[in-house]
Amino acid sequence: MASKLLHRHIQEQLKDLKEVTHESLVVGAIENAFQFMDEQMAKERRGHQAEGGCCALVVVYLLGKVYVANAGDSRAIIVRNGEIIPMSQEFTPETERQRLQLLGFLKPELLGGEFTHLEFPRRIQPKELGQRMLYRDQNMTGWAYKKIELEDLRFPLVCGEGKKARVMATIGVTRGLGDHNLKVCSSTLPIKPFLSCFPEVRVYDLTQYEHCPDDVLVLGTDGLWDVTSDCEVAATVDRVLSAYEPNDPSRYTALAQALVLGARGTPRDRGWRLPNNKLGSGDDISVFVIPLGGPGSYS
C-alpha cells in the first residue's frame, strides 16, 4: 500500500506549495505526506488487507536538492569521490530510547501497569527489592544508582541490545507506517502510540559539488546494512563501477546486484555465508543505486 500510494501523497503535498522559498517547506511537505499515508492506512487497512506495518525510505529530487526521508531501519548513504556521507539514521529502540521513555513517563497509562519506562542493565529480580541498582531514565545518557522499588520489577519498555532490542518486548523498529493493530504479546496493550510515522529528512545540495558518474546515492533495507558496513559499500561502489565505462547505464544495476548478492552470501554446508564465514543476511535485501552525475559527463 505504501509503495503504491506514498509518492502520491508526497506529490499532493508538494503541489500545495505555491513556491519553494526555503527547503524547510519541502521537508514539511514530506513529513505531512508520511502522516497522511499512515492515517489512510488506519482508515483503509481492512479493505487493503494492510494489517501489518513497513519501514519507508524516500528520495525526492527538487530544484537541485535531494531530500532523503527515512522512517524505520533502512538507510541511505552518498558515496562521493570515495567519501561517505550518511543521509539517514536507523530508528530502533536503542537510537530512540529517550523519546520512548519520555512518552512512557508522560503517559504512564500507555504502559498498562505491565511495563516500566526506566531502563536497567538487566531484568530486576524480586529478591533485589530494596537493593541499589544502576538505571537510566528519559533524561539520562549515563547511568546512576537507585533503590529498587516494586514497580521496577515490571518489564522494561526498551529491552535488549543491537538487533535484539525491542519495544515492549515485541517490535525492533520505532518508526514506520501502519502497525495500527499491533499489540503486546499475550496482551491487549497497543504498541502504536510508541511508533512514529514521521520521517527524519536530510537535505543534500547537488549544486555545491561537481559530481562525476561514479558518485552515487545508495539506498538499502536493513538486510544490507546488518552485514555490510558503509566502508564495505563504498569499496563495492569503487570496484564495480571501475569495471564499466562511465557512459554504460548498466553499471548502476550491476552495482545494486553486487551489493544484494554480497549481503546474501553464498550457500555452504552451514547456510549462506559471507567471505569472512559469518552468516549472510536472512532479512529482506533491497538496494537502489541512484547516480548523482550524468553518465559519461560531469554535472
PDB file of C-alpha atoms in Angstrom:
ATOM      1  CA  MET A   1       0.000   0.000   0.000  1.00  0.00           C
ATOM      2  CA  ALA A   2       2.825   2.376   0.881  1.00  0.00           C
ATOM      3  CA  SER A   3       4.771   1.551  -2.283  1.00  0.00           C
ATOM      4  CA  LYS A   4       1.706   2.343  -4.402  1.00  0.00           C
ATOM      5  CA  LEU A   5       0.443   5.442  -2.626  1.00  0.00           C
ATOM      6  CA  LEU A   6       3.137   7.212  -0.569  1.00  0.00           C
ATOM      7  CA  HIS A   7       4.670   9.007  -3.569  1.00  0.00           C
ATOM      8  CA  ARG A   8       1.209  10.290  -4.491  1.00  0.00           C
ATOM      9  CA  HIS A   9       0.786  11.808  -1.048  1.00  0.00           C
ATOM     10  CA  ILE A  10       4.189  13.483  -1.465  1.00  0.00           C
ATOM     11  CA  GLN A  11       3.160  14.859  -4.869  1.00  0.00           C
ATOM     12  CA  GLU A  12      -0.066  16.243  -3.442  1.00  0.00           C
ATOM     13  CA  GLN A  13       1.739  17.969  -0.581  1.00  0.00           C
ATOM     14  CA  LEU A  14       4.338  19.469  -2.927  1.00  0.00           C
ATOM     15  CA  LYS A  15       1.602  20.728  -5.276  1.00  0.00           C
ATOM     16  CA  ASP A  16       0.196  22.810  -2.420  1.00  0.00           C
ATOM     17  CA  LEU A  17       3.446  24.784  -2.286  1.00  0.00           C
ATOM     18  CA  LYS A  18       2.971  27.945  -4.364  1.00  0.00           C
ATOM     19  CA  GLU A  19       6.714  28.495  -4.332  1.00  0.00           C
ATOM     20  CA  VAL A  20       9.662  26.924  -2.534  1.00  0.00           C
ATOM     21  CA  THR A  21      11.171  29.829  -0.623  1.00  0.00           C
ATOM     22  CA  HIS A  22      13.031  27.553   1.783  1.00  0.00           C
ATOM     23  CA  GLU A  23      13.917  23.856   1.914  1.00  0.00           C
ATOM     24  CA  SER A  24      12.054  23.542   5.230  1.00  0.00           C
ATOM     25  CA  LEU A  25       8.796  23.843   3.263  1.00  0.00           C
ATOM     26  CA  VAL A  26       9.723  20.753   1.240  1.00  0.00           C
ATOM     27  CA  VAL A  27      10.746  18.924   4.417  1.00  0.00           C
ATOM     28  CA  GLY A  28       7.382  19.790   5.980  1.00  0.00           C
ATOM     29  CA  ALA A  29       5.502  18.624   2.890  1.00  0.00           C
ATOM     30  CA  ILE A  30       7.269  15.243   3.009  1.00  0.00           C
ATOM     31  CA  GLU A  31       6.622  14.897   6.747  1.00  0.00           C
ATOM     32  CA  ASN A  32       2.920  15.654   6.179  1.00  0.00           C
ATOM     33  CA  ALA A  33       2.769  13.095   3.367  1.00  0.00           C
ATOM     34  CA  PHE A  34       4.039  10.345   5.682  1.00  0.00           C
ATOM     35  CA  GLN A  35       1.408  11.278   8.271  1.00  0.00           C
ATOM     36  CA  PHE A  36      -1.398  11.263   5.696  1.00  0.00           C
ATOM     37  CA  MET A  37      -0.203   7.890   4.401  1.00  0.00           C
ATOM     38  CA  ASP A  38      -0.297   6.469   7.922  1.00  0.00           C
ATOM     39  CA  GLU A  39      -3.778   7.897   8.509  1.00  0.00           C
ATOM     40  CA  GLN A  40      -5.018   6.393   5.242  1.00  0.00           C
ATOM     41  CA  MET A  41      -3.647   3.019   6.305  1.00  0.00           C
ATOM     42  CA  ALA A  42      -5.547   3.296   9.576  1.00  0.00           C
ATOM     43  CA  LYS A  43      -8.819   4.040   7.758  1.00  0.00           C
ATOM     44  CA  GLU A  44      -8.481   1.502   4.953  1.00  0.00           C
ATOM     45  CA  ARG A  45      -6.402  -1.275   6.496  1.00  0.00           C
ATOM     46  CA  ARG A  46      -9.175  -3.865   6.295  1.00  0.00           C
ATOM     47  CA  GLY A  47     -10.081  -3.172   2.658  1.00  0.00           C
ATOM     48  CA  HIS A  48      -6.419  -3.275   1.594  1.00  0.00           C
ATOM     49  CA  GLN A  49      -5.582  -6.153   3.961  1.00  0.00           C
ATOM     50  CA  ALA A  50      -2.818  -3.897   5.292  1.00  0.00           C
ATOM     51  CA  GLU A  51      -2.771  -5.187   8.848  1.00  0.00           C
ATOM     52  CA  GLY A  52       0.990  -5.093   9.258  1.00  0.00           C
ATOM     53  CA  GLY A  53       3.498  -2.279   9.023  1.00  0.00           C
ATOM     54  CA  CYS A  54       6.519  -1.259   6.998  1.00  0.00           C
ATOM     55  CA  CYS A  55       9.530   0.996   7.005  1.00  0.00           C
ATOM     56  CA  ALA A  56       9.807   3.702   4.352  1.00  0.00           C
ATOM     57  CA  LEU A  57      12.860   5.319   2.756  1.00  0.00           C
ATOM     58  CA  VAL A  58      12.112   8.018   0.176  1.00  0.00           C
ATOM     59  CA  VAL A  59      14.236  10.212  -2.092  1.00  0.00           C
ATOM     60  CA  VAL A  60      12.827  13.397  -3.616  1.00  0.00           C
ATOM     61  CA  TYR A  61      14.775  15.478  -6.137  1.00  0.00           C
ATOM     62  CA  LEU A  62      13.596  19.074  -6.384  1.00  0.00           C
ATOM     63  CA  LEU A  63      15.268  22.276  -7.582  1.00  0.00           C
ATOM     64  CA  GLY A  64      18.819  20.968  -7.398  1.00  0.00           C
ATOM     65  CA  LYS A  65      18.443  19.369  -3.976  1.00  0.00           C
ATOM     66  CA  VAL A  66      17.990  15.760  -2.874  1.00  0.00           C
ATOM     67  CA  TYR A  67      15.680  15.122   0.103  1.00  0.00           C
ATOM     68  CA  VAL A  68      16.091  11.756   1.828  1.00  0.00           C
ATOM     69  CA  ALA A  69      13.248  10.839   4.188  1.00  0.00           C
ATOM     70  CA  ASN A  70      13.579   7.810   6.447  1.00  0.00           C
ATOM     71  CA  ALA A  71      11.122   6.214   8.852  1.00  0.00           C
ATOM     72  CA  GLY A  72      12.470   2.874  10.022  1.00  0.00           C
ATOM     73  CA  ASP A  73      15.702   0.897   9.926  1.00  0.00           C
ATOM     74  CA  SER A  74      16.571   1.253   6.242  1.00  0.00           C
ATOM     75  CA  ARG A  75      19.452   3.631   5.478  1.00  0.00           C
ATOM     76  CA  ALA A  76      20.952   5.743   2.711  1.00  0.00           C
ATOM     77  CA  ILE A  77      24.491   6.981   2.075  1.00  0.00           C
ATOM     78  CA  ILE A  78      26.136   9.066  -0.617  1.00  0.00           C
ATOM     79  CA  VAL A  79      29.482   7.825  -1.918  1.00  0.00           C
ATOM     80  CA  ARG A  80      31.212  10.814  -3.497  1.00  0.00           C
ATOM     81  CA  ASN A  81      34.775  10.542  -4.732  1.00  0.00           C
ATOM     82  CA  GLY A  82      35.309   7.785  -2.173  1.00  0.00           C
ATOM     83  CA  GLU A  83      33.899   9.896   0.667  1.00  0.00           C
ATOM     84  CA  ILE A  84      30.928   8.543   2.641  1.00  0.00           C
ATOM     85  CA  ILE A  85      28.104  10.953   3.512  1.00  0.00           C
ATOM     86  CA  PRO A  86      25.350   9.433   5.715  1.00  0.00           C
ATOM     87  CA  MET A  87      21.895  10.577   4.577  1.00  0.00           C
ATOM     88  CA  SER A  88      19.838   8.857   7.264  1.00  0.00           C
ATOM     89  CA  GLN A  89      19.972   7.017  10.545  1.00  0.00           C
ATOM     90  CA  GLU A  90      18.248   3.870  11.757  1.00  0.00           C
ATOM     91  CA  PHE A  91      15.312   4.292  14.117  1.00  0.00           C
ATOM     92  CA  THR A  92      15.424   1.466  16.620  1.00  0.00           C
ATOM     93  CA  PRO A  93      14.606   1.028  20.326  1.00  0.00           C
ATOM     94  CA  GLU A  94      18.255   1.850  21.084  1.00  0.00           C
ATOM     95  CA  THR A  95      18.539   5.026  18.977  1.00  0.00           C
ATOM     96  CA  GLU A  96      15.145   6.310  20.199  1.00  0.00           C
ATOM     97  CA  ARG A  97      15.309   5.128  23.798  1.00  0.00           C
ATOM     98  CA  GLN A  98      14.898   8.598  25.304  1.00  0.00           C
ATOM     99  CA  ARG A  99      11.891   9.502  23.101  1.00  0.00           C
ATOM    100  CA  LEU A 100      10.170   6.251  24.047  1.00  0.00           C
ATOM    101  CA  GLN A 101      10.960   6.642  27.746  1.00  0.00           C
ATOM    102  CA  LEU A 102       9.719  10.240  27.759  1.00  0.00           C
ATOM    103  CA  LEU A 103       6.376   9.163  26.283  1.00  0.00           C
ATOM    104  CA  GLY A 104       6.094   6.374  28.850  1.00  0.00           C
ATOM    105  CA  PHE A 105       6.897   8.863  31.636  1.00  0.00           C
ATOM    106  CA  LEU A 106       4.384  11.480  30.419  1.00  0.00           C
ATOM    107  CA  LYS A 107       1.634   8.941  29.685  1.00  0.00           C
ATOM    108  CA  PRO A 108       2.074   6.031  32.128  1.00  0.00           C
ATOM    109  CA  GLU A 109      -1.356   4.671  31.115  1.00  0.00           C
ATOM    110  CA  LEU A 110       0.243   3.573  27.821  1.00  0.00           C
ATOM    111  CA  LEU A 111       2.384   1.149  29.861  1.00  0.00           C
ATOM    112  CA  GLY A 112      -0.725  -0.570  31.237  1.00  0.00           C
ATOM    113  CA  GLY A 113       0.869  -1.360  34.576  1.00  0.00           C
ATOM    114  CA  GLU A 114       2.892  -4.040  32.748  1.00  0.00           C
ATOM    115  CA  PHE A 115       5.989  -2.026  31.837  1.00  0.00           C
ATOM    116  CA  THR A 116       8.366   0.486  33.405  1.00  0.00           C
ATOM    117  CA  HIS A 117       9.783   3.406  31.428  1.00  0.00           C
ATOM    118  CA  LEU A 118      13.094   3.033  33.287  1.00  0.00           C
ATOM    119  CA  GLU A 119      15.996   1.053  31.852  1.00  0.00           C
ATOM    120  CA  PHE A 120      18.190  -1.284  33.882  1.00  0.00           C
ATOM    121  CA  PRO A 121      21.303  -3.215  32.808  1.00  0.00           C
ATOM    122  CA  ARG A 122      19.329  -6.447  33.273  1.00  0.00           C
ATOM    123  CA  ARG A 123      15.937  -7.693  34.428  1.00  0.00           C
ATOM    124  CA  ILE A 124      15.308  -6.998  38.115  1.00  0.00           C
ATOM    125  CA  GLN A 125      14.541  -9.996  40.356  1.00  0.00           C
ATOM    126  CA  PRO A 126      12.020  -9.838  43.262  1.00  0.00           C
ATOM    127  CA  LYS A 127      14.777 -10.743  45.737  1.00  0.00           C
ATOM    128  CA  GLU A 128      16.556  -7.490  44.785  1.00  0.00           C
ATOM    129  CA  LEU A 129      13.818  -5.222  46.204  1.00  0.00           C
ATOM    130  CA  GLY A 130      15.405  -2.530  48.354  1.00  0.00           C
ATOM    131  CA  GLN A 131      18.862  -3.002  46.839  1.00  0.00           C
ATOM    132  CA  ARG A 132      20.684  -0.399  44.774  1.00  0.00           C
ATOM    133  CA  MET A 133      20.825  -0.909  41.024  1.00  0.00           C
ATOM    134  CA  LEU A 134      22.095   1.062  38.016  1.00  0.00           C
ATOM    135  CA  TYR A 135      19.337   2.694  35.962  1.00  0.00           C
ATOM    136  CA  ARG A 136      18.649   5.495  33.495  1.00  0.00           C
ATOM    137  CA  ASP A 137      15.528   7.427  32.591  1.00  0.00           C
ATOM    138  CA  GLN A 138      14.355   9.609  29.700  1.00  0.00           C
ATOM    139  CA  ASN A 139      16.722  12.457  30.598  1.00  0.00           C
ATOM    140  CA  MET A 140      19.905  10.437  31.030  1.00  0.00           C
ATOM    141  CA  THR A 141      22.638   9.312  28.660  1.00  0.00           C
ATOM    142  CA  GLY A 142      24.732   7.933  31.525  1.00  0.00           C
ATOM    143  CA  TRP A 143      23.827   5.633  34.411  1.00  0.00           C
ATOM    144  CA  ALA A 144      23.124   6.259  38.111  1.00  0.00           C
ATOM    145  CA  TYR A 145      22.044   4.212  41.130  1.00  0.00           C
ATOM    146  CA  LYS A 146      18.563   3.958  42.602  1.00  0.00           C
ATOM    147  CA  LYS A 147      16.874   1.873  45.273  1.00  0.00           C
ATOM    148  CA  ILE A 148      14.781  -0.880  43.661  1.00  0.00           C
ATOM    149  CA  GLU A 149      11.024  -0.461  44.263  1.00  0.00           C
ATOM    150  CA  LEU A 150       8.073  -2.716  43.455  1.00  0.00           C
ATOM    151  CA  GLU A 151       7.227  -1.038  40.118  1.00  0.00           C
ATOM    152  CA  ASP A 152      10.812  -1.577  38.963  1.00  0.00           C
ATOM    153  CA  LEU A 153      10.020  -5.300  38.699  1.00  0.00           C
ATOM    154  CA  ARG A 154       7.833  -4.581  35.666  1.00  0.00           C
ATOM    155  CA  PHE A 155       9.185  -5.430  32.228  1.00  0.00           C
ATOM    156  CA  PRO A 156      11.274  -2.567  30.762  1.00  0.00           C
ATOM    157  CA  LEU A 157       9.722  -0.530  27.930  1.00  0.00           C
ATOM    158  CA  VAL A 158      13.005  -0.852  25.999  1.00  0.00           C
ATOM    159  CA  CYS A 159      14.956  -4.075  26.375  1.00  0.00           C
ATOM    160  CA  GLY A 160      17.759  -5.917  24.608  1.00  0.00           C
ATOM    161  CA  GLU A 161      20.725  -4.712  22.589  1.00  0.00           C
ATOM    162  CA  GLY A 162      21.525  -4.372  18.894  1.00  0.00           C
ATOM    163  CA  LYS A 163      19.236  -6.332  16.568  1.00  0.00           C
ATOM    164  CA  LYS A 164      17.624  -7.938  19.629  1.00  0.00           C
ATOM    165  CA  ALA A 165      16.433  -4.611  21.079  1.00  0.00           C
ATOM    166  CA  ARG A 166      12.637  -4.428  21.357  1.00  0.00           C
ATOM    167  CA  VAL A 167       9.880  -2.008  22.322  1.00  0.00           C
ATOM    168  CA  MET A 168       7.504  -3.647  24.794  1.00  0.00           C
ATOM    169  CA  ALA A 169       9.251  -6.970  24.056  1.00  0.00           C
ATOM    170  CA  THR A 170       7.608  -7.006  20.620  1.00  0.00           C
ATOM    171  CA  ILE A 171       8.991  -4.849  17.794  1.00  0.00           C
ATOM    172  CA  GLY A 172      12.547  -3.872  16.858  1.00  0.00           C
ATOM    173  CA  VAL A 173      11.854  -0.695  14.862  1.00  0.00           C
ATOM    174  CA  THR A 174      10.366   2.526  16.215  1.00  0.00           C
ATOM    175  CA  ARG A 175       9.345   4.497  13.117  1.00  0.00           C
ATOM    176  CA  GLY A 176       7.361   3.397  10.105  1.00  0.00           C
ATOM    177  CA  LEU A 177       3.904   3.180   8.592  1.00  0.00           C
ATOM    178  CA  GLY A 178       0.969   1.039   9.693  1.00  0.00           C
ATOM    179  CA  ASP A 179       1.011  -1.420  12.622  1.00  0.00           C
ATOM    180  CA  HIS A 180      -2.212   0.127  13.929  1.00  0.00           C
ATOM    181  CA  ASN A 181      -3.402  -3.218  15.312  1.00  0.00           C
ATOM    182  CA  LEU A 182      -0.092  -4.338  16.791  1.00  0.00           C
ATOM    183  CA  LYS A 183      -0.435  -5.484  20.398  1.00  0.00           C
ATOM    184  CA  VAL A 184       1.991  -6.662  23.060  1.00  0.00           C
ATOM    185  CA  CYS A 185       2.309 -10.454  23.008  1.00  0.00           C
ATOM    186  CA  SER A 186      -0.449 -12.105  25.095  1.00  0.00           C
ATOM    187  CA  SER A 187      -1.902  -8.670  25.890  1.00  0.00           C
ATOM    188  CA  THR A 188      -4.376  -6.098  24.604  1.00  0.00           C
ATOM    189  CA  LEU A 189      -1.861  -3.284  25.137  1.00  0.00           C
ATOM    190  CA  PRO A 190      -1.361  -1.337  21.852  1.00  0.00           C
ATOM    191  CA  ILE A 191       2.169  -0.533  20.678  1.00  0.00           C
ATOM    192  CA  LYS A 192       1.239   2.016  18.004  1.00  0.00           C
ATOM    193  CA  PRO A 193       1.405   5.045  20.386  1.00  0.00           C
ATOM    194  CA  PHE A 194       5.158   4.450  20.692  1.00  0.00           C
ATOM    195  CA  LEU A 195       5.717   4.104  16.936  1.00  0.00           C
ATOM    196  CA  SER A 196       6.202   7.334  14.975  1.00  0.00           C
ATOM    197  CA  CYS A 197       5.241   7.666  11.317  1.00  0.00           C
ATOM    198  CA  PHE A 198       7.273  10.878  10.969  1.00  0.00           C
ATOM    199  CA  PRO A 199      10.500  10.550   8.964  1.00  0.00           C
ATOM    200  CA  GLU A 200      13.804  12.236   9.512  1.00  0.00           C
ATOM    201  CA  VAL A 201      14.534  14.274   6.369  1.00  0.00           C
ATOM    202  CA  ARG A 202      18.091  15.144   5.356  1.00  0.00           C
ATOM    203  CA  VAL A 203      18.920  17.514   2.508  1.00  0.00           C
ATOM    204  CA  TYR A 204      21.835  17.341   0.066  1.00  0.00           C
ATOM    205  CA  ASP A 205      22.527  20.241  -2.311  1.00  0.00           C
ATOM    206  CA  LEU A 206      23.700  18.826  -5.636  1.00  0.00           C
ATOM    207  CA  THR A 207      24.745  22.259  -6.914  1.00  0.00           C
ATOM    208  CA  GLN A 208      27.508  22.622  -4.314  1.00  0.00           C
ATOM    209  CA  TYR A 209      29.728  19.956  -5.868  1.00  0.00           C
ATOM    210  CA  GLU A 210      30.720  18.791  -9.341  1.00  0.00           C
ATOM    211  CA  HIS A 211      29.609  15.172  -9.461  1.00  0.00           C
ATOM    212  CA  CYS A 212      31.164  12.528 -11.672  1.00  0.00           C
ATOM    213  CA  PRO A 213      29.485   9.324 -12.935  1.00  0.00           C
ATOM    214  CA  ASP A 214      30.970   7.346 -10.007  1.00  0.00           C
ATOM    215  CA  ASP A 215      29.185   9.464  -7.381  1.00  0.00           C
ATOM    216  CA  VAL A 216      26.061   7.619  -6.200  1.00  0.00           C
ATOM    217  CA  LEU A 217      23.313   7.588  -3.609  1.00  0.00           C
ATOM    218  CA  VAL A 218      22.838   4.068  -2.209  1.00  0.00           C
ATOM    219  CA  LEU A 219      19.567   3.125  -0.502  1.00  0.00           C
ATOM    220  CA  GLY A 220      19.278  -0.196   1.301  1.00  0.00           C
ATOM    221  CA  THR A 221      16.991  -2.045   3.662  1.00  0.00           C
ATOM    222  CA  ASP A 222      18.340  -3.408   6.929  1.00  0.00           C
ATOM    223  CA  GLY A 223      19.181  -6.684   5.209  1.00  0.00           C
ATOM    224  CA  LEU A 224      22.081  -4.874   3.535  1.00  0.00           C
ATOM    225  CA  TRP A 225      23.301  -2.828   6.499  1.00  0.00           C
ATOM    226  CA  ASP A 226      23.049  -5.679   9.036  1.00  0.00           C
ATOM    227  CA  VAL A 227      26.044  -7.381   7.424  1.00  0.00           C
ATOM    228  CA  THR A 228      27.676  -4.618   5.343  1.00  0.00           C
ATOM    229  CA  SER A 229      29.445  -1.524   6.685  1.00  0.00           C
ATOM    230  CA  ASP A 230      29.434   1.873   4.972  1.00  0.00           C
ATOM    231  CA  CYS A 231      33.092   1.373   4.062  1.00  0.00           C
ATOM    232  CA  GLU A 232      32.369  -2.012   2.514  1.00  0.00           C
ATOM    233  CA  VAL A 233      29.586  -0.488   0.430  1.00  0.00           C
ATOM    234  CA  ALA A 234      31.927   2.290  -0.715  1.00  0.00           C
ATOM    235  CA  ALA A 235      34.566  -0.294  -1.663  1.00  0.00           C
ATOM    236  CA  THR A 236      31.981  -2.219  -3.704  1.00  0.00           C
ATOM    237  CA  VAL A 237      30.949   1.019  -5.420  1.00  0.00           C
ATOM    238  CA  ASP A 238      34.552   1.646  -6.458  1.00  0.00           C
ATOM    239  CA  ARG A 239      35.198  -1.966  -7.519  1.00  0.00           C
ATOM    240  CA  VAL A 240      32.063  -2.423  -9.626  1.00  0.00           C
ATOM    241  CA  LEU A 241      31.840   0.991 -11.273  1.00  0.00           C
ATOM    242  CA  SER A 242      35.535   0.979 -12.238  1.00  0.00           C
ATOM    243  CA  ALA A 243      34.880  -2.193 -14.271  1.00  0.00           C
ATOM    244  CA  TYR A 244      32.405  -0.368 -16.555  1.00  0.00           C
ATOM    245  CA  GLU A 245      32.681   2.529 -18.965  1.00  0.00           C
ATOM    246  CA  PRO A 246      31.336   5.767 -17.429  1.00  0.00           C
ATOM    247  CA  ASN A 247      28.576   6.026 -20.053  1.00  0.00           C
ATOM    248  CA  ASP A 248      27.362   2.415 -19.637  1.00  0.00           C
ATOM    249  CA  PRO A 249      23.925   2.694 -17.948  1.00  0.00           C
ATOM    250  CA  SER A 250      24.014  -0.958 -16.814  1.00  0.00           C
ATOM    251  CA  ARG A 251      26.855  -0.164 -14.393  1.00  0.00           C
ATOM    252  CA  TYR A 252      24.429   1.029 -11.716  1.00  0.00           C
ATOM    253  CA  THR A 253      22.206  -2.052 -11.982  1.00  0.00           C
ATOM    254  CA  ALA A 254      25.328  -4.209 -11.719  1.00  0.00           C
ATOM    255  CA  LEU A 255      26.330  -2.299  -8.585  1.00  0.00           C
ATOM    256  CA  ALA A 256      22.919  -2.823  -6.950  1.00  0.00           C
ATOM    257  CA  GLN A 257      23.090  -6.536  -7.786  1.00  0.00           C
ATOM    258  CA  ALA A 258      26.598  -6.825  -6.362  1.00  0.00           C
ATOM    259  CA  LEU A 259      25.500  -5.219  -3.089  1.00  0.00           C
ATOM    260  CA  VAL A 260      22.493  -7.554  -2.754  1.00  0.00           C
ATOM    261  CA  LEU A 261      24.469 -10.687  -3.586  1.00  0.00           C
ATOM    262  CA  GLY A 262      27.310  -9.613  -1.301  1.00  0.00           C
ATOM    263  CA  ALA A 263      24.936  -9.262   1.650  1.00  0.00           C
ATOM    264  CA  ARG A 264      23.231 -12.583   0.927  1.00  0.00           C
ATOM    265  CA  GLY A 265      26.484 -14.517   0.710  1.00  0.00           C
ATOM    266  CA  THR A 266      26.996 -17.912  -0.906  1.00  0.00           C
ATOM    267  CA  PRO A 267      25.479 -21.294   0.050  1.00  0.00           C
ATOM    268  CA  ARG A 268      27.729 -23.548   2.122  1.00  0.00           C
ATOM    269  CA  ASP A 269      27.268 -26.570   4.360  1.00  0.00           C
ATOM    270  CA  ARG A 270      26.054 -24.425   7.260  1.00  0.00           C
ATOM    271  CA  GLY A 271      23.808 -21.978   5.398  1.00  0.00           C
ATOM    272  CA  TRP A 272      24.524 -18.819   3.416  1.00  0.00           C
ATOM    273  CA  ARG A 273      27.906 -17.399   4.353  1.00  0.00           C
ATOM    274  CA  LEU A 274      29.906 -14.216   3.725  1.00  0.00           C
ATOM    275  CA  PRO A 275      33.588 -14.322   2.689  1.00  0.00           C
ATOM    276  CA  ASN A 276      34.541 -13.919   6.380  1.00  0.00           C
ATOM    277  CA  ASN A 277      32.437 -17.051   7.107  1.00  0.00           C
ATOM    278  CA  LYS A 278      29.844 -15.082   9.062  1.00  0.00           C
ATOM    279  CA  LEU A 279      26.189 -15.725   8.276  1.00  0.00           C
ATOM    280  CA  GLY A 280      24.778 -13.837   5.310  1.00  0.00           C
ATOM    281  CA  SER A 281      21.716 -11.672   5.777  1.00  0.00           C
ATOM    282  CA  GLY A 282      18.494 -13.615   6.242  1.00  0.00           C
ATOM    283  CA  ASP A 283      16.429 -10.425   6.078  1.00  0.00           C
ATOM    284  CA  ASP A 284      14.949  -8.655   3.077  1.00  0.00           C
ATOM    285  CA  ILE A 285      17.770  -7.135   0.996  1.00  0.00           C
ATOM    286  CA  SER A 286      16.581  -4.354  -1.313  1.00  0.00           C
ATOM    287  CA  VAL A 287      19.009  -1.857  -2.849  1.00  0.00           C
ATOM    288  CA  PHE A 288      18.598   1.216  -5.044  1.00  0.00           C
ATOM    289  CA  VAL A 289      21.586   2.943  -6.656  1.00  0.00           C
ATOM    290  CA  ILE A 290      20.967   6.495  -7.903  1.00  0.00           C
ATOM    291  CA  PRO A 291      23.745   8.186  -9.922  1.00  0.00           C
ATOM    292  CA  LEU A 292      24.357  11.801  -8.938  1.00  0.00           C
ATOM    293  CA  GLY A 293      26.364  12.707 -12.048  1.00  0.00           C
ATOM    294  CA  GLY A 294      25.257  12.324 -15.658  1.00  0.00           C
ATOM    295  CA  PRO A 295      26.566   9.216 -17.498  1.00  0.00           C
ATOM    296  CA  GLY A 296      29.925   9.969 -19.063  1.00  0.00           C
ATOM    297  CA  SER A 297      29.859  13.617 -18.079  1.00  0.00           C
ATOM    298  CA  TYR A 298      30.257  15.880 -15.084  1.00  0.00           C
ATOM    299  CA  SER A 299      27.192  17.691 -13.880  1.00  0.00           C
TER     300      SER A 299
END
